[in-house]
Structure formats: structure tokens, C-alpha cells
Coordinates of C-alpha atoms in Angstrom, one line a residue:
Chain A
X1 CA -20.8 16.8 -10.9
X2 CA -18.4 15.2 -8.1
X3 CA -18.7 11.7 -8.9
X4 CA -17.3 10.6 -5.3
X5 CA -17.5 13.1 -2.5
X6 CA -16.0 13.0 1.2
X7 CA -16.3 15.8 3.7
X8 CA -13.9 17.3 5.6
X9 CA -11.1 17.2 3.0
X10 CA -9.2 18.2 6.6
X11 CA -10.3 16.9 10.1
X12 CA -7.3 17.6 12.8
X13 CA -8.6 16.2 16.5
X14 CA -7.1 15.2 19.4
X15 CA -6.1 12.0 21.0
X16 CA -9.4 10.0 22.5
X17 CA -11.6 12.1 20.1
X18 CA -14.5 10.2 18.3
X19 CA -14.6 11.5 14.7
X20 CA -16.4 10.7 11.3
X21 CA -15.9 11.0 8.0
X22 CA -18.8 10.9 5.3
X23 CA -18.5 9.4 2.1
X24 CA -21.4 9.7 -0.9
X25 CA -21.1 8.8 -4.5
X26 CA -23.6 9.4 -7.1
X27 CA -22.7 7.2 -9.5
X28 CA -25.4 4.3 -8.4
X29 CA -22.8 2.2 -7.7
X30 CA -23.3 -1.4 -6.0
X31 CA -20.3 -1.6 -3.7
X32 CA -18.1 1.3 -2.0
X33 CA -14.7 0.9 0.1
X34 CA -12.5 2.7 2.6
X35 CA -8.7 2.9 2.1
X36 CA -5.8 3.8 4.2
X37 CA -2.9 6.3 3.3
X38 CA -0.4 6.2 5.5
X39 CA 2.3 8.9 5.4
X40 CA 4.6 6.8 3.1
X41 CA 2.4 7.0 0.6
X42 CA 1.2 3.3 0.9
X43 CA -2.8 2.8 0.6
X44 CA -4.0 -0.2 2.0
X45 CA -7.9 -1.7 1.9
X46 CA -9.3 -0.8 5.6
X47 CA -13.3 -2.4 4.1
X48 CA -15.6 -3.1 1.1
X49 CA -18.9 -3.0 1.5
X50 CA -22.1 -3.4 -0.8
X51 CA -25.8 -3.9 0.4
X52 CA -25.1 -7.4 1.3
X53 CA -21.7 -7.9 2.8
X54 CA -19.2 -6.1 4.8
X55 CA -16.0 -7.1 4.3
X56 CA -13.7 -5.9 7.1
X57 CA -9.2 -6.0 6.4
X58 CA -8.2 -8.1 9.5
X59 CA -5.6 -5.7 10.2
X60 CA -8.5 -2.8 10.8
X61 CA -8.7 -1.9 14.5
X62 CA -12.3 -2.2 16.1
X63 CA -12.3 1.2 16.5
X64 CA -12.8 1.9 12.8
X65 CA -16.5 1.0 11.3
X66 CA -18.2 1.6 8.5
X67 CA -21.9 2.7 9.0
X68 CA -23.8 2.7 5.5
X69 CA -27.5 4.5 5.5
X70 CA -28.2 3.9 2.3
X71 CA -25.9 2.8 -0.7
X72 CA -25.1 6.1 -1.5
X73 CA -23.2 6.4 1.6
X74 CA -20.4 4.4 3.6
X75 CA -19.2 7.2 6.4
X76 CA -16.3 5.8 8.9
X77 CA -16.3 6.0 12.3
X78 CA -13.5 6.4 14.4
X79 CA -13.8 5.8 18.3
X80 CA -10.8 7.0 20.7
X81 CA -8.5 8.7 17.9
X82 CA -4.8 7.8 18.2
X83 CA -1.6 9.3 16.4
X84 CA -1.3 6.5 14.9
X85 CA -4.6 7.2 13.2
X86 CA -3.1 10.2 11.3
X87 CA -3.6 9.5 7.9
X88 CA -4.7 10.6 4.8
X89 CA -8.6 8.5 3.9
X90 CA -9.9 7.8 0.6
X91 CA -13.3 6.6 -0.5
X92 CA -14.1 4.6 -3.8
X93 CA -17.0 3.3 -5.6
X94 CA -17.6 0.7 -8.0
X95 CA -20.8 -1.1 -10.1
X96 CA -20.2 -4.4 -8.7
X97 CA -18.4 -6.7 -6.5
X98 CA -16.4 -9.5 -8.1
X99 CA -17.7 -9.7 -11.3
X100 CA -16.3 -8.5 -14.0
X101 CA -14.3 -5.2 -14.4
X102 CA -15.4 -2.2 -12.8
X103 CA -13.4 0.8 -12.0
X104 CA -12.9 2.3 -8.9
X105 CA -13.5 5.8 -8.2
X106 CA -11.4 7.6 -6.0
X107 CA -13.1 10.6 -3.8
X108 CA -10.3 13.6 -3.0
X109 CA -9.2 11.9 0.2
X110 CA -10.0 13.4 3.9
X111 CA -6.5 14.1 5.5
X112 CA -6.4 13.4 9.1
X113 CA -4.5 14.7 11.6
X114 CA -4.2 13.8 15.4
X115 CA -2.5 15.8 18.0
Chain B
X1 CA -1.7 -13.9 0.1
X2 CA -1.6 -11.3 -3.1
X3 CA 1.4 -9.1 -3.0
X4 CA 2.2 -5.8 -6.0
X5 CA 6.2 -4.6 -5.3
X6 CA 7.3 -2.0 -6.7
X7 CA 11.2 -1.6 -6.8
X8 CA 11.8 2.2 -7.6
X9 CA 10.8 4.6 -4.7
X10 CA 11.5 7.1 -6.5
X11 CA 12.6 8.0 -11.1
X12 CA 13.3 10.9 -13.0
X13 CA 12.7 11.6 -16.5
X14 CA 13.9 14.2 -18.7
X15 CA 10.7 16.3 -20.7
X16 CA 9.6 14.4 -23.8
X17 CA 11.3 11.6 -23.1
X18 CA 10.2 8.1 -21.8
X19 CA 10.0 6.4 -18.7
X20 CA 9.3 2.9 -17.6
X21 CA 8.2 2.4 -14.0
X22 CA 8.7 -1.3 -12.6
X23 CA 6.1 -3.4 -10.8
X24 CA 6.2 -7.3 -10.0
X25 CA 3.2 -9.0 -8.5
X26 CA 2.5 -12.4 -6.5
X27 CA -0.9 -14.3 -6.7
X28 CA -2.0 -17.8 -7.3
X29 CA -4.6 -16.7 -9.2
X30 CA -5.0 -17.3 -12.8
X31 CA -7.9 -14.4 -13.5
X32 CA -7.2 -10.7 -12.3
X33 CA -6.5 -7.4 -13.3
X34 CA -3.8 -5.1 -12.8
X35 CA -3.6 -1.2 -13.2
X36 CA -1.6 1.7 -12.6
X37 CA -2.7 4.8 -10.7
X38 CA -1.4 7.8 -10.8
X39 CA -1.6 10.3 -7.5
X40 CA -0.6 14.0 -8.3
X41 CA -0.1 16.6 -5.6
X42 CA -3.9 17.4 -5.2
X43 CA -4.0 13.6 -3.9
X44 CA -6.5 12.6 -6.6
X45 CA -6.5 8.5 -7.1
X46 CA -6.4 8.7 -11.3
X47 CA -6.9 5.3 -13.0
X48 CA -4.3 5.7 -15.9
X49 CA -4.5 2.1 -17.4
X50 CA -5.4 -1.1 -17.1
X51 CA -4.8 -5.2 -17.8
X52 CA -7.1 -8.2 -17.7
X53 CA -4.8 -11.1 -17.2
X54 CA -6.4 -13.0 -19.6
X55 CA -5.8 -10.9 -22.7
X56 CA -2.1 -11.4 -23.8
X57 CA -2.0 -7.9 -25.8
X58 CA -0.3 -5.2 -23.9
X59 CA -2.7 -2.2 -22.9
X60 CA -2.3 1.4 -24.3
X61 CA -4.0 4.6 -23.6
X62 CA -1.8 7.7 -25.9
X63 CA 1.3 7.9 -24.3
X64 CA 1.3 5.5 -21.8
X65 CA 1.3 1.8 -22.1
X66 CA 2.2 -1.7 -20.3
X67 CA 4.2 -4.6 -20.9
X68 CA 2.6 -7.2 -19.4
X69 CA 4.7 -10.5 -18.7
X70 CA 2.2 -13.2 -16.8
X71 CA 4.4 -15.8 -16.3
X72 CA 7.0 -13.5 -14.9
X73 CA 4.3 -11.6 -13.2
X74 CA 5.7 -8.5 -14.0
X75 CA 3.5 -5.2 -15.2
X76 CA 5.6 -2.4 -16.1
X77 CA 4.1 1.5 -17.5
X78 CA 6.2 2.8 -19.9
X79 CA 5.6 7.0 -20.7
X80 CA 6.4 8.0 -23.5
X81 CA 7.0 12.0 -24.2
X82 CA 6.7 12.9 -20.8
X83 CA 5.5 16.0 -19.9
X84 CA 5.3 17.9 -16.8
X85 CA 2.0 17.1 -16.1
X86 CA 2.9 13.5 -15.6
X87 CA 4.9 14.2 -12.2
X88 CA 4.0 12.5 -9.5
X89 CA 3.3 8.9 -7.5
X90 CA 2.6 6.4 -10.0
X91 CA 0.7 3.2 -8.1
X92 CA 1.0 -0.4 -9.6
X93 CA -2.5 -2.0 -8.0
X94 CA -4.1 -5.6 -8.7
X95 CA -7.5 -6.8 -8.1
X96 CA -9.1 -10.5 -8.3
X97 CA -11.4 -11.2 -10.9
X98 CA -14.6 -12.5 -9.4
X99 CA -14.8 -13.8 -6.5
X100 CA -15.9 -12.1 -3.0
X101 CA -13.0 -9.1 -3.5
X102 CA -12.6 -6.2 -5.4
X103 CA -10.5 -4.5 -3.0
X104 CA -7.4 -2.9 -4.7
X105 CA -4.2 -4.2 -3.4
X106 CA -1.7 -1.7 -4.3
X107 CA 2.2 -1.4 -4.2
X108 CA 4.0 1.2 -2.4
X109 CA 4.4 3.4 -5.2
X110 CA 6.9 5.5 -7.2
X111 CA 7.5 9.1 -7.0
X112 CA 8.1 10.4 -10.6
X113 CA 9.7 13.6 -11.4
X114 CA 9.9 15.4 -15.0
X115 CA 12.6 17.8 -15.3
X116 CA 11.9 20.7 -18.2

């Protein structure tokens, strides 16, 4: 059983595209998050988000939001796609949020590419 | 504002012998954890190990382990046997205990090669 799940492990748009990118665990974890890849290799925190709070990285364009139907789910949004956007997205879970440890789990990353 | 470096962009290590990858971290904090992930080609995020701050005995899981220096802030993974399987990007990350955040904060990572 996948554990964390994103789909498409491969979204290529163009420039100005809106695009989405869904993200469900089944764990039954509390509190789920959206990282960054960029093509360095560095991975940065975009959000964090359980059923109470959304906590956004200041250095996250407006154009990027998290939409959460159900805590199950944190899908991200992406309005007016730029190159810059090109990226590789990972989606993690975890039991709770600041308490005491609880791993992350890392889904297989959506790689996105725009032309 | 936290901050994990990692020095070594890239190492190489021979099969079955051991490695030690570097990572120094900043943070006023006084409670927090810090872990190593390793990222092979298939781009899976795999936890490999981790350290609660407050415990002063270094973590071990089989062949790899930490040496964990607080007051220096340092928290490097040695390998030990490497094995072929071990290649690839090996991320030093660090999270506050408690608090409002459990977002990782990672470094930028080291690209580990094995030669047979």
C-alpha cells in the first residue's frame, strides 16, 4: 500500500498554464506539507498544513495554494506557470504538528516541467 | 533564522569501506531534531536516521550512524561498509521540537558515489 501518493509523477505545461498536483496519504496523519526541489537538488518548505492552520513559507509566490478537501488530501495549485516554476514537488505527511517526533513521509515527487 | 550547511557537494567512497558526510547547523533553539535523508535516483525522500537534541548518545541504525556534537552544532553520518546501494544524495535536515513548525529545513545535500 502507497503510504503517500501524488499524481502525475510528470506534468510538462506551458508558460501561463494553470496546473494541479494532487497529494493523498493514507496513513491518517494530522498534518501534511508541500516541498520545493529545485534543480540543484535543494528542497525547501513551500506549506504545512493540518485541519487547523495553514502555514504558508513567505518566500511562496501567491500563485501557489494549497487546497485541502479533506485531511487526506493537500493538492497544490499553480496559477500562470512560469520556468521558473520547473521543479521537481514532493508531498509529506506526518501524525502531528509540533509535538513530539513524528516522521515525515515523503510521496515519489511530481517533476514539473515548463516550456 | 534556522540554517543546516552542508560543506561537501559532492564524496566518493570505495565498496566496503566508510564514509562520513559533514553537516553543521545554526538555531537558537535548545530542543530539536536532526536527520539525514537519503534521495536515490528514483527521487524517493528515505529517512535513514535520526537525533533528538536532548539525548547526548549518538544514533545508529546497522551501518550508519551520527556523531552528534550540540555545542558545536555539528551532525555528521558516518557509513560504514558501504555498498552500492548507498549511492546517492544524502540530505542533513533539522526540525523544531514543538512549537508551531514541523517543517523540515534541509541542507543542500551531498552527492555520494560508491565505486566497486
Amino acid at each position: 500500500d502507497t503510504a503517500v501518493s501524488q499524481t502525475p509523477k510528470y506534468l510538462v505545461t506551458q508558460m501561463g498554464n494553470d496546473k494541479s498536483i494532487k497529494c493523498e496519504q493514507n496513513l491518517g496523519h494530522d498534518t501534511m506539507y508541500w516541498y520545493k526541489q529545485d534543480s540543484k537538488k535543494f528542497l525547501k518548505i513551500m506549506f504545512s498544513y493540518n485541519n487547523k492552520e495553514l502555514i504558508i513559507n513567505e518566500t511562496v509566490p501567491n500563485r501557489f495554494s494549497p487546497k485541502s478537501p479533506d485531511k487526506a488530501h493537500l493538492n497544490l495549485h499553480i496559477n500562470s506557470l512560469e520556468l521558473g516554476d520547473s521543479a521537481v514537488y514532493f508531498c509529506a505527511s506526518s501524525q502531528a504538528y509540533g509535538t513530539a517526533f513524528s516522521e515525515q513521509y515523503f510521496g515519489p515527487g511530481t517533476r514539473l516541467t515548463v516550456t | 533564522a534556522q540554517t543546516v550547511t552542508q560543506s561537501q557537494p559532492e564524496m566518493s567512497v570505495q565498496e566496503a569501506e566508510t564514509v562520513t558526510l559533514s553537516c553543521t547547523y545554526d538555531t537558537s533553539e535548545s530542543d530539536y531534531y536532526l536527520f539525514w535523508y537519503k534521495q536515490p535516483p528514483s527521487r524517493q525522500m528515505i529517512l535513514v536516521i535520526r537525533q533528538e537534541a536532548y539525548k547526548q548518545q549518538n544514533a545508529t541504525e546497522n551501518r550508519f550512524s551520527v556523531n552528534f556534537q550540540k555545542a558545536a552544532k555539528s551532525f555528521s553520518l558516518k557509513i560504514s561498509d558501504s555498498q552500492l546501494g548507498d549511492a546517492a544524495m544524502y540530505f542533513c535536515a533539522y526540525t523544531k521540537y514543538g512549537g508551531s513548525q514541523g517543517n523540515l529545513i534541509f541542507g543542500k545535500g551531498t552527492k555520494l558515489s560508491v565505486k566497486p
